[in-house]
CSV table of C-alpha atoms in Angstrom, one decimal:
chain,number,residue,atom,x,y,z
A,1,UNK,CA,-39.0,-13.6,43.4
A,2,UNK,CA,-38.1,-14.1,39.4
A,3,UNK,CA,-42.1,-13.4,39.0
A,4,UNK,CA,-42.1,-10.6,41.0
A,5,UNK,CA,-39.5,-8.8,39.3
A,6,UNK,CA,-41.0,-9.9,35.6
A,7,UNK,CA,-44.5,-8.0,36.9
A,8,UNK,CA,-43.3,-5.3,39.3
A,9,UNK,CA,-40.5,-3.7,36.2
A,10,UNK,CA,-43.8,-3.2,33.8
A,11,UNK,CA,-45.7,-1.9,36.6
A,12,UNK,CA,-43.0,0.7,37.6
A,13,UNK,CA,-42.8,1.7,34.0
A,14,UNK,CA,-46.8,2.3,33.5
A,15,UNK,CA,-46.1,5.0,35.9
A,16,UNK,CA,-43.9,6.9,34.0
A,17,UNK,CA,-46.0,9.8,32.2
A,18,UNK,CA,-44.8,10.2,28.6
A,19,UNK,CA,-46.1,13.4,26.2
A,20,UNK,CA,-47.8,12.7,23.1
A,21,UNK,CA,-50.2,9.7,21.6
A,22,UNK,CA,-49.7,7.8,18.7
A,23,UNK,CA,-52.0,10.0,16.6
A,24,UNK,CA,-52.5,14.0,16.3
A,25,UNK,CA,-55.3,15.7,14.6
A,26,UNK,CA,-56.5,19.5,13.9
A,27,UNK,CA,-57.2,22.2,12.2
A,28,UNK,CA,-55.7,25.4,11.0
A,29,UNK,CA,-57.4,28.2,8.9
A,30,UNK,CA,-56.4,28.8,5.5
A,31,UNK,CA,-55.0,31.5,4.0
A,32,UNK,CA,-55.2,32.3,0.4
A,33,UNK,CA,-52.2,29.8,-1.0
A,34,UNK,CA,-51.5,28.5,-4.7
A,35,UNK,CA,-51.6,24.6,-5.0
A,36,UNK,CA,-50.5,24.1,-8.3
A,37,UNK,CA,-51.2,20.9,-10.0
A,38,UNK,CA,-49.5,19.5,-13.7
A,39,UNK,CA,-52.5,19.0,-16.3
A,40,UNK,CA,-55.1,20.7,-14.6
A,41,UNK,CA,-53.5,24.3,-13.1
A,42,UNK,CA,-54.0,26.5,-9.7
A,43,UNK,CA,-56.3,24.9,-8.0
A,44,UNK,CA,-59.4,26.8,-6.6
A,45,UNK,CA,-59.5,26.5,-2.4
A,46,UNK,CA,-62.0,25.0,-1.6
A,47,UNK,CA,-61.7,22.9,-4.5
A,48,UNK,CA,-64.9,23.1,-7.0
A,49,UNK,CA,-66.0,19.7,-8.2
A,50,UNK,CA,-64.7,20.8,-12.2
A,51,UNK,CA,-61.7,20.4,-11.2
A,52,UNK,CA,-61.8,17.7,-8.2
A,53,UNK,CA,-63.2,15.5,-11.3
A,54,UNK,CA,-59.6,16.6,-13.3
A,55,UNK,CA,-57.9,15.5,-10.5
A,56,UNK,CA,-59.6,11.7,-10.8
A,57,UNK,CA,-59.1,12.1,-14.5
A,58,UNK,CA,-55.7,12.7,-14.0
A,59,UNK,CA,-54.9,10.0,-10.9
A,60,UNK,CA,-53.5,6.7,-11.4
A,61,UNK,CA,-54.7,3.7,-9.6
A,62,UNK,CA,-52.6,3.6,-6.1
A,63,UNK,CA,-51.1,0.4,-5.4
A,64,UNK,CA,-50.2,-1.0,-2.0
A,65,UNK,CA,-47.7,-3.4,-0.3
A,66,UNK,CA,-48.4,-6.7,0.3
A,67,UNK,CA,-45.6,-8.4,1.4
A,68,UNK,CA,-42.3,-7.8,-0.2
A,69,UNK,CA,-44.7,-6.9,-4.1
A,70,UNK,CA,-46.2,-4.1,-4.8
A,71,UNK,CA,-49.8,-4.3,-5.9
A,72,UNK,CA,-53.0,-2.4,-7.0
A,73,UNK,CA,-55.9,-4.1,-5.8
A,74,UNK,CA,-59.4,-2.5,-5.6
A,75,UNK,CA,-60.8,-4.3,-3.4
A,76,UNK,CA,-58.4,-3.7,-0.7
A,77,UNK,CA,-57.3,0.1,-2.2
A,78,UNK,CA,-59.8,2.1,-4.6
A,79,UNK,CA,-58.3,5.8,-4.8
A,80,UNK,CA,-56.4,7.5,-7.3
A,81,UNK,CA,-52.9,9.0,-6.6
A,82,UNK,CA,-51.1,11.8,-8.6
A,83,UNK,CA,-46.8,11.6,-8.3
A,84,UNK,CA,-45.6,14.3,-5.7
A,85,UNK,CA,-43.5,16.0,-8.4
A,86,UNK,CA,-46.9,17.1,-10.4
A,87,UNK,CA,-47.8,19.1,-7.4
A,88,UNK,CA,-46.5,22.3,-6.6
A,89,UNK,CA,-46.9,23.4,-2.8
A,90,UNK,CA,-43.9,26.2,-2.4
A,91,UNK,CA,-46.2,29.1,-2.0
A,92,UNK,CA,-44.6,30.8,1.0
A,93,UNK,CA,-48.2,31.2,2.7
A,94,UNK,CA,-48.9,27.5,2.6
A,95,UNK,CA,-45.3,26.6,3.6
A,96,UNK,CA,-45.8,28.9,6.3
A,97,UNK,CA,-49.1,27.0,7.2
A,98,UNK,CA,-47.9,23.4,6.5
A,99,UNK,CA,-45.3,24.8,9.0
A,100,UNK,CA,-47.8,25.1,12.0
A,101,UNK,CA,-49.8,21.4,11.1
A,102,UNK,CA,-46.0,19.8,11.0
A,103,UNK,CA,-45.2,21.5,14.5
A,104,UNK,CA,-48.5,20.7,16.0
A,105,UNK,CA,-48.2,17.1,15.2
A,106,UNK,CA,-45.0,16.8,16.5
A,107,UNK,CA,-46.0,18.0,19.4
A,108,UNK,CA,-49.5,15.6,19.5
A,109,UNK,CA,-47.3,12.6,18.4
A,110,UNK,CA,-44.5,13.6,21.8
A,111,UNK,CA,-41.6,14.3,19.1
A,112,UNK,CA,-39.4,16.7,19.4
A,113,UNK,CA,-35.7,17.4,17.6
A,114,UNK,CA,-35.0,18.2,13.8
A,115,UNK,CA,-38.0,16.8,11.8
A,116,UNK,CA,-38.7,17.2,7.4
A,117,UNK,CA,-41.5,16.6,6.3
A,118,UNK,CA,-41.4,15.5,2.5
A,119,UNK,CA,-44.5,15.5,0.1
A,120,UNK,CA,-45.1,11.7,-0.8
A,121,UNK,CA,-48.3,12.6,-3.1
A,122,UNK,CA,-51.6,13.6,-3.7
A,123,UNK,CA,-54.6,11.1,-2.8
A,124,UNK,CA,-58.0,11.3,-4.7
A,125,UNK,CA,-61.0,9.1,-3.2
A,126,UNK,CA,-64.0,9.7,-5.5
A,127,UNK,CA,-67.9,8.5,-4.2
A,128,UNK,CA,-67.3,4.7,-3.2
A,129,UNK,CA,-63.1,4.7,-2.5
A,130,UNK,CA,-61.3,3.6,0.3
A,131,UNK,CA,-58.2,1.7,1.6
A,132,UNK,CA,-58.7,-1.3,3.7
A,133,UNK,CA,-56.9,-1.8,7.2
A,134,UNK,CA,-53.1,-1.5,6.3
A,135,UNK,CA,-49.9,-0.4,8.0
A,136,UNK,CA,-47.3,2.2,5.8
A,137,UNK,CA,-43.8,1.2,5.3
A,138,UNK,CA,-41.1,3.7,5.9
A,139,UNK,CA,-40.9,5.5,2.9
A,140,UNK,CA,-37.3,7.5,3.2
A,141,UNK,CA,-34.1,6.8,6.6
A,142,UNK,CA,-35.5,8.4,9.6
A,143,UNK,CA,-39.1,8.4,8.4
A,144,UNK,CA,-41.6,7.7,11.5
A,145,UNK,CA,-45.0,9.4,10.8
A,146,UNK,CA,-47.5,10.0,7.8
A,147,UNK,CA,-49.2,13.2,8.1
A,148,UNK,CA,-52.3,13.7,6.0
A,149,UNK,CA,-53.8,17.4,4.8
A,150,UNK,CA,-56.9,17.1,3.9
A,151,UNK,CA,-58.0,20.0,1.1
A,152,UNK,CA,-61.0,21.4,1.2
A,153,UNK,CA,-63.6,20.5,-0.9
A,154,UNK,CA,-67.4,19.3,-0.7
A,155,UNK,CA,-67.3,15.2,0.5
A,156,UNK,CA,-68.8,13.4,2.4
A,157,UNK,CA,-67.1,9.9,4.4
A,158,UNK,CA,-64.0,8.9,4.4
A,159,UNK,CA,-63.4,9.0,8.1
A,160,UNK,CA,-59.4,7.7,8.8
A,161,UNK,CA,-59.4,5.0,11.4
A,162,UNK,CA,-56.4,4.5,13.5
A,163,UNK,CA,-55.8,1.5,15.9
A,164,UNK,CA,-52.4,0.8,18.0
A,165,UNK,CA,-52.3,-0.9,21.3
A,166,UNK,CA,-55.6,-2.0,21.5
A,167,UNK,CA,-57.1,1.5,20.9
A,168,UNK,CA,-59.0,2.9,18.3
A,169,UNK,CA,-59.3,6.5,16.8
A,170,UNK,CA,-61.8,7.7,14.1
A,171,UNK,CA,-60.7,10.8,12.8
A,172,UNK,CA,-63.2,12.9,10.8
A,173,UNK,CA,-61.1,15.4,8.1
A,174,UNK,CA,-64.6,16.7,6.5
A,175,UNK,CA,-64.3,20.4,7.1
A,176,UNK,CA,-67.9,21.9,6.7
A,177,UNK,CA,-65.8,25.2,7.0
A,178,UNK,CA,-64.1,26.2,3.4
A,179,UNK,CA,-61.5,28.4,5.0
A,180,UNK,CA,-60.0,25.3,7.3
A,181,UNK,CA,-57.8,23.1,6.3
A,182,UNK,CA,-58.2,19.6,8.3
A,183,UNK,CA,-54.6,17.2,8.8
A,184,UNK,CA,-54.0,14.2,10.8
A,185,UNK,CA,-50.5,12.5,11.8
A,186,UNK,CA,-50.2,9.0,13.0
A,187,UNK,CA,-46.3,6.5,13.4
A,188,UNK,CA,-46.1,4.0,10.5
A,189,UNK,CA,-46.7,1.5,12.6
A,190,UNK,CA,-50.0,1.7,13.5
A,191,UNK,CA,-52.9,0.2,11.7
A,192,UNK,CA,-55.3,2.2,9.8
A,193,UNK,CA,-58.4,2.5,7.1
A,194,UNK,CA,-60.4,4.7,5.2
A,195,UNK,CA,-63.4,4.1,5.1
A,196,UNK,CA,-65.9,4.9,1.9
A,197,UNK,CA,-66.2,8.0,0.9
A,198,UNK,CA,-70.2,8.2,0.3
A,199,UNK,CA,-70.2,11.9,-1.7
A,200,UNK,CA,-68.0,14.2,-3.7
A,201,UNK,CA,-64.4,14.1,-3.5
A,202,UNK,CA,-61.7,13.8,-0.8
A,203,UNK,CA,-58.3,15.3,-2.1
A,204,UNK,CA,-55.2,14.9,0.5
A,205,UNK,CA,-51.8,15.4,0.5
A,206,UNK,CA,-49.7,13.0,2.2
A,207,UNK,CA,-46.1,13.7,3.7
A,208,UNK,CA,-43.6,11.8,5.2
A,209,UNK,CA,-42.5,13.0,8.1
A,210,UNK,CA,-38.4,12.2,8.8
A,211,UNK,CA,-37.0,12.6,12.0
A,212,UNK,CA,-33.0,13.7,11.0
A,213,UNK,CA,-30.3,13.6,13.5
A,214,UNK,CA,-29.3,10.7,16.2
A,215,UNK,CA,-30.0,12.2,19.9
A,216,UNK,CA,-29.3,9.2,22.0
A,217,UNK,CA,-32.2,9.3,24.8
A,218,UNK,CA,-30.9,10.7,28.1
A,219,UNK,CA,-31.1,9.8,31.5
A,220,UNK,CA,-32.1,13.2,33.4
A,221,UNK,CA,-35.6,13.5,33.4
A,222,UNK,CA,-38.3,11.3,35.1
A,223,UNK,CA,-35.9,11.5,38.3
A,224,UNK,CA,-38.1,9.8,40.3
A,225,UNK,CA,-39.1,6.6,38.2
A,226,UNK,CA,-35.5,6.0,37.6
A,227,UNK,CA,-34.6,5.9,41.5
A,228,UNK,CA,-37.8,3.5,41.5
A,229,UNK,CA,-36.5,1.3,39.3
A,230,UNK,CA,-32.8,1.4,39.9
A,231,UNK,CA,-33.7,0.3,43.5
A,232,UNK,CA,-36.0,-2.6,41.9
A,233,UNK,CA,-33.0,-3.9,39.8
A,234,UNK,CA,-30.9,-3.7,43.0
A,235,UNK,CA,-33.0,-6.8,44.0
A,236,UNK,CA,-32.5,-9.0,41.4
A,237,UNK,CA,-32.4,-12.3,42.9
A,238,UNK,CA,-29.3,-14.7,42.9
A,239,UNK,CA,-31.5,-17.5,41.4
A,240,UNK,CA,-33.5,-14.8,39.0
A,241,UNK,CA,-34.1,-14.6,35.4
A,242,UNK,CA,-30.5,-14.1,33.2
A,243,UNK,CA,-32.2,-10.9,32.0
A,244,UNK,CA,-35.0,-9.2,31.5
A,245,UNK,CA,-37.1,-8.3,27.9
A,246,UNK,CA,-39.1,-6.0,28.1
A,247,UNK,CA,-41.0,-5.8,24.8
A,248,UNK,CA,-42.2,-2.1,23.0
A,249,UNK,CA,-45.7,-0.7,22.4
A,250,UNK,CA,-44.5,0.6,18.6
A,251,UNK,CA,-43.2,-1.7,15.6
A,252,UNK,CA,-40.3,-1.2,14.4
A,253,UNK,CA,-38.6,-2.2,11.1
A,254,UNK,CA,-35.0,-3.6,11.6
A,255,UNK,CA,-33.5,-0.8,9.2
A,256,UNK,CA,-35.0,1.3,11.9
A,257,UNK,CA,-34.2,-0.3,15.1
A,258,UNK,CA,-32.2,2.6,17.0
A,259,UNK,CA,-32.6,4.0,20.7
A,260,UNK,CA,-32.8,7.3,18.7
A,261,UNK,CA,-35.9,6.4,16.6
A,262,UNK,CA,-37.6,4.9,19.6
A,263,UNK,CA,-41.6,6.7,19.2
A,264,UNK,CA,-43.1,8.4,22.2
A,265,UNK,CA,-43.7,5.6,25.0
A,266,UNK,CA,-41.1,3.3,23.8
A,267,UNK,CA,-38.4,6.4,24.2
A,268,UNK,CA,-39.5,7.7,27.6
A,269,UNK,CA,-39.7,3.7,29.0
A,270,UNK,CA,-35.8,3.7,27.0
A,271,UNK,CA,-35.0,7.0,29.0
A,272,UNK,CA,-36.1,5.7,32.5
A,273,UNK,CA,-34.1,2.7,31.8
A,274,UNK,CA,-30.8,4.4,30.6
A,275,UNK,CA,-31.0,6.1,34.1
A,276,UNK,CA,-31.9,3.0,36.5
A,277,UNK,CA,-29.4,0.5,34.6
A,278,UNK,CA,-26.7,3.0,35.4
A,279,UNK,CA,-27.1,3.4,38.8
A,280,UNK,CA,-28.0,-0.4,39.3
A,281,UNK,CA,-24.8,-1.8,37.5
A,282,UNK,CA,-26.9,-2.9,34.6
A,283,UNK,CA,-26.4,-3.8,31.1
A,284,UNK,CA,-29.3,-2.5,28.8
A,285,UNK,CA,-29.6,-3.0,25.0
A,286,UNK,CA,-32.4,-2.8,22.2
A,287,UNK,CA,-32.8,-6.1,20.0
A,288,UNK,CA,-35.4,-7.7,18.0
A,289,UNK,CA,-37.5,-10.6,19.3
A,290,UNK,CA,-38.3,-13.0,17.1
A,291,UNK,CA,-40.2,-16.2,17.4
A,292,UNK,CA,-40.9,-19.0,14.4
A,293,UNK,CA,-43.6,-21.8,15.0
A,294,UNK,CA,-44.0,-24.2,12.8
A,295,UNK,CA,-46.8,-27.5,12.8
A,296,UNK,CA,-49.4,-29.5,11.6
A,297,UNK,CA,-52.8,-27.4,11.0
A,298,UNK,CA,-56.7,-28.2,9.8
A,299,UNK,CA,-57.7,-25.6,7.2
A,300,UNK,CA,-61.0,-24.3,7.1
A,301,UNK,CA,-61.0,-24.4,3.3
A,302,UNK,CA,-59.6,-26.9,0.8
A,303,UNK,CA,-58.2,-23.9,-1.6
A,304,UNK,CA,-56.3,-21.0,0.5
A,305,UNK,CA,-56.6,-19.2,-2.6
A,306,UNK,CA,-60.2,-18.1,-1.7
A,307,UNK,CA,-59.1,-16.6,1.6
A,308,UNK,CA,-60.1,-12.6,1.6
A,309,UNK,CA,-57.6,-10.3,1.7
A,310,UNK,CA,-58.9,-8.8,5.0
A,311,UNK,CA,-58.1,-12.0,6.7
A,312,UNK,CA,-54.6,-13.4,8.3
A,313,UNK,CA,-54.0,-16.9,7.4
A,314,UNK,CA,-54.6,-18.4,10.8
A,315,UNK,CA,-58.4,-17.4,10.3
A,316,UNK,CA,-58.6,-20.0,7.9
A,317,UNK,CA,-57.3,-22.4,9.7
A,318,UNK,CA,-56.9,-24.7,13.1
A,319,UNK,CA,-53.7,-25.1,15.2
A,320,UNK,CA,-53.0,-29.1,15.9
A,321,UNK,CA,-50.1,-29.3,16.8
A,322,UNK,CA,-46.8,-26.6,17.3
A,323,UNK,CA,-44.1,-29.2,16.9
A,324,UNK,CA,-41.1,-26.2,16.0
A,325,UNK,CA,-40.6,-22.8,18.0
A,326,UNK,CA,-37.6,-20.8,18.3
A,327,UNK,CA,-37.5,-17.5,20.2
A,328,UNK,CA,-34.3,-16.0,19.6
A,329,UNK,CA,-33.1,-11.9,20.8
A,330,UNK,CA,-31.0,-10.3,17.4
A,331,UNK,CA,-29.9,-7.0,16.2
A,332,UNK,CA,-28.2,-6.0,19.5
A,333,UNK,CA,-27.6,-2.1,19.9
A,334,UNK,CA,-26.3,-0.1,22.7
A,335,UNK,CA,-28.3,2.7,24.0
A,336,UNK,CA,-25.1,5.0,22.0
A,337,UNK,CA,-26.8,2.7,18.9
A,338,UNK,CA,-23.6,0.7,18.5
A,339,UNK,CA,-24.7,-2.8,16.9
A,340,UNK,CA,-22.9,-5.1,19.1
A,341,UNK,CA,-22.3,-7.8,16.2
A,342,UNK,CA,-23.9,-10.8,18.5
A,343,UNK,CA,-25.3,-13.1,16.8
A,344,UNK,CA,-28.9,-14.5,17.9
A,345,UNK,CA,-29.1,-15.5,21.9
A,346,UNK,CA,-32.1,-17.3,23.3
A,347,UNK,CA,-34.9,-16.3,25.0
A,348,UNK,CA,-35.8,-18.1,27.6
A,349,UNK,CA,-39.7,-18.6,29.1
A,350,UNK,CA,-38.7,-16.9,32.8
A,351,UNK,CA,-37.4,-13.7,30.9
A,352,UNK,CA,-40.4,-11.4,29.6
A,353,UNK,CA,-41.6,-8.6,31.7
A,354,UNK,CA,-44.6,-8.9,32.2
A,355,UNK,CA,-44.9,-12.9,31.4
A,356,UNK,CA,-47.7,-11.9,28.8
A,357,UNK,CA,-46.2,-9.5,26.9
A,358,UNK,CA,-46.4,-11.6,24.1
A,359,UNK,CA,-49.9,-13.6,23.9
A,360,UNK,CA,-51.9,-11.4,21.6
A,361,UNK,CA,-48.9,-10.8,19.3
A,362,UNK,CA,-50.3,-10.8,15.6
A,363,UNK,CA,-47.4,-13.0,13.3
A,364,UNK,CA,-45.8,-10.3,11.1
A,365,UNK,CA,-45.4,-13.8,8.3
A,366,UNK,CA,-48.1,-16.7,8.5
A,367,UNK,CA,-48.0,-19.0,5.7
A,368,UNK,CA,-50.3,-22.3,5.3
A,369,UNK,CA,-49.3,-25.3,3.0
A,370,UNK,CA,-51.8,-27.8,2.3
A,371,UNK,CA,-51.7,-31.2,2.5
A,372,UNK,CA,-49.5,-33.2,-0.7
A,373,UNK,CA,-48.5,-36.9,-0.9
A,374,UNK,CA,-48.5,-38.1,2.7
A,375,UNK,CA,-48.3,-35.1,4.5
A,376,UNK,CA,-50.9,-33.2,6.0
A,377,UNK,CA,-51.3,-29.6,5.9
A,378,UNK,CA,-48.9,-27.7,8.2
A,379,UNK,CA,-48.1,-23.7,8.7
A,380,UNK,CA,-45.0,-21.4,9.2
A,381,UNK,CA,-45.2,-17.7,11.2
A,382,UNK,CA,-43.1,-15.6,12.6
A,383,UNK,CA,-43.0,-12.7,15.1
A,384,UNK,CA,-41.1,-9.9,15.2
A,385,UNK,CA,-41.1,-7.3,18.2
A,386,UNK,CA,-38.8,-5.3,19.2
A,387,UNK,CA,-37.4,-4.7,23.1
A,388,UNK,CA,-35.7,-3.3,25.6
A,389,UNK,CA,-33.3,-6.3,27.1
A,390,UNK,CA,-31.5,-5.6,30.7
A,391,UNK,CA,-29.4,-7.9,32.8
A,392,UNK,CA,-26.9,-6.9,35.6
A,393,UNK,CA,-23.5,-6.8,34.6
A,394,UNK,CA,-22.8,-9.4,36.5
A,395,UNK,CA,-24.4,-11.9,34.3
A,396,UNK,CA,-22.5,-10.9,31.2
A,397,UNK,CA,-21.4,-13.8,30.3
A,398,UNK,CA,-24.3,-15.8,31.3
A,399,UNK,CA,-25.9,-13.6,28.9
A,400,UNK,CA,-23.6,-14.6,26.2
A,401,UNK,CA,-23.6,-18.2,26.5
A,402,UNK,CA,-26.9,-18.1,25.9
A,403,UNK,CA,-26.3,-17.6,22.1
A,404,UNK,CA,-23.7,-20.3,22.2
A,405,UNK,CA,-19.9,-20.8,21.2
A,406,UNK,CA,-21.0,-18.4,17.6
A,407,UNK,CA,-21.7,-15.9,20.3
A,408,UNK,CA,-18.9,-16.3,23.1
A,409,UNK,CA,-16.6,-17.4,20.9
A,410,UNK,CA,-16.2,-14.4,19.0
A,411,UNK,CA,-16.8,-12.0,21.7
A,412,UNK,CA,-13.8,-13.7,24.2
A,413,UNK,CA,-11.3,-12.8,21.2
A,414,UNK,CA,-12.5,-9.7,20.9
């Protein structure tokens, strides 16, 4: 019975119907605006190539993150980017315009509540740029897409590819029509390219798009997949799992772990399961799986210095042995996004639903140290996802000795 319940919980929640993808794209027509940009003036719409070559002369190298530094890399990013606060965009007709893209996003990505969007800056790929697979970073509190307004001007290329949960989008924003205006929106999370431009210019403007406010997800719609479930956790067997985790399709940061920034999926699955813990006399909380393996390893290549960029470290080398690996639940919120102060509580192997959840997971950290003295070479990586963790509340304490006497301790005083 503990397997069924690990595989029949995920099947119940593919069910569930949820609005919106993880990336929206369109087009609107454009109206005469002013664009206004420092050191090379009102820009013509569709931008004529005179003044798309300012606009490169103008651009600085864009950097990127790698890790915690900040970089500029050509091979990995070749585009130029001009500082938001050299643009000027407050013509009432554009506003009016960016107005429409931001709402149909919203509505592509399944968002809904009060959303900013914020002018981050102003892209310039020439012939031959582009910006290798990468994931953005959330820019600004709240922050959970990027949209992207393409200009128009004469280019060629440049198509913005877009992967998350093992699908892929390629999104062409090369407008053969002047008088449109071509955007796409995508969450942080996922990964995504742009490929080489192959002619003229391609000139976007890139916003962040904030989510502001903290509406708690609610239990009343999707009546009928929360009476499904609720009667499913009603069954949970004597001799069953202590809980349940139920990993999410997005990413998430940790500064943005919150039932209220949960994106599209995640937060309908959060809604269903607000409902059916209630009725079931079930705990449910959000927290952030994390696993750390550590072991020997047989590089492909005596110097990891010559690894390319475009590959993880485990492409570079062999597995031999795992001989350390934790898997440990932390950052515990309430569904009201109360942090519950535990500290970090186990996962154990009978717990994930489904079983698999976890096998293609990509390490968010993978280090390789080669060999020194006697010691051969060994790695380090770490995983990070975040999930939705129930139990009844009849196993609360179960639950908490799980983390051990830093976790009960604490929380018997309290």
């Amino acid at each position: 019975m503990t397997q069924d319940l690990a595989l029949e919980l995920p099947r119940l929640l593919a069910k569930v119907e949820h609005p919106g993808d993880f990336f929206a794209t369109g087009a609107v027509e454009l109206p005469i605006v002013q664009i206004a940009v420092d050191g090379v003036g009102t820009l013509g719409l569709p931008v004529p190539k005179v003044q798309a070559e300012a606009l490169a002369r103008l651009a600085t190298p864009a950097p990127y993150g790698r890790g915690l530094e900040t970089v500029v890399d050509p091979t990995v990013r070749n585009c130029g980017q001009i500082a938001a606060d050299a643009v000027h965009a407050k013509d009432a007709r554009w506003q009016k315009t960016l107005n429409r893209i931001v709402t149909s996003a919203c509505t592509g990505l399944g968002v809904h509540g009060d959303i900013e969007m914020h002018l981050y800056k102003l892209l310039v790929y020439g012939k031959g740029a582009f910006f290798r697979e990468h994931r953005d970073t959330e820019k600004a509190p709240g922050m959970f897409a990027t949209l992207v307004v393409v200009l128009p001007s004469m280019h060629q290329g440049g198509d913005l590819v877009v992967q998350h949960d093992g699908r892929t989008a390629t999104l062409q924003l090369c407008s053969e029509d002047p008088a449109l205006v071509r955007w796409a929106a995508f969450f942080t999370d996922c990964e995504h390219e742009l490929r080489d431009v192959t002619n003229g210019f391609r000139l976007a403007l890139v916003y962040n798009l904030v989510r502001r406010g903290k509406a708690t997800p609610k239990a009343r719609e999707h009546t009928p997949h929360i009476a499904a479930v609720a009667r499913l956790l009603q069954t949970w067997p004597a001799d069953g799992p202590v809980k349940l985790v139920v990993p999410l399709k997005h990413k998430y940061s940790l500064a943005e772990l919150a039932f209220a920034a949960l994106k599209n999926t995640d937060s309908v699955i959060a809604r269903v399961l607000v409902g059916a813990s209630a009725q079931a006399a079930c705990a449910l909380r959000l927290a952030m799986v994390s696993i750390a393996e550590r072991g020997m390893a047989e590089p492909e290549y005596n110097s990891w210095s010559r690894r390319s960029r475009y590959e993880s470290p485990n492409d570079r080398y062999s597995v031999i042995e795992v001989s350390e690996r934790t898997e440990k639940l932390r950052a515990w919120r309430t569904p009201d996004d109360v942090p519950t102060g535990w500290g970090d509580i186990d996962l154990a192997d009978d717990e994930l639903a489904p079983p698999d959840a976890l096998d293609a997971e990509k390490p968010d950290e993978d280090a390789l140290h080669e060999a020194s003295g006697n010691e051969g070479a060994t790695f380090e990586r770490t995983y990070r996802r975040a999930a939705l963790v129930l139990w009844p509340a009849s196993h609360e304490f179960r639950v908490l000795d799980q983390g051990g006497p830093g976790v009960t301790l604490p929380t018997l005083e309290a």
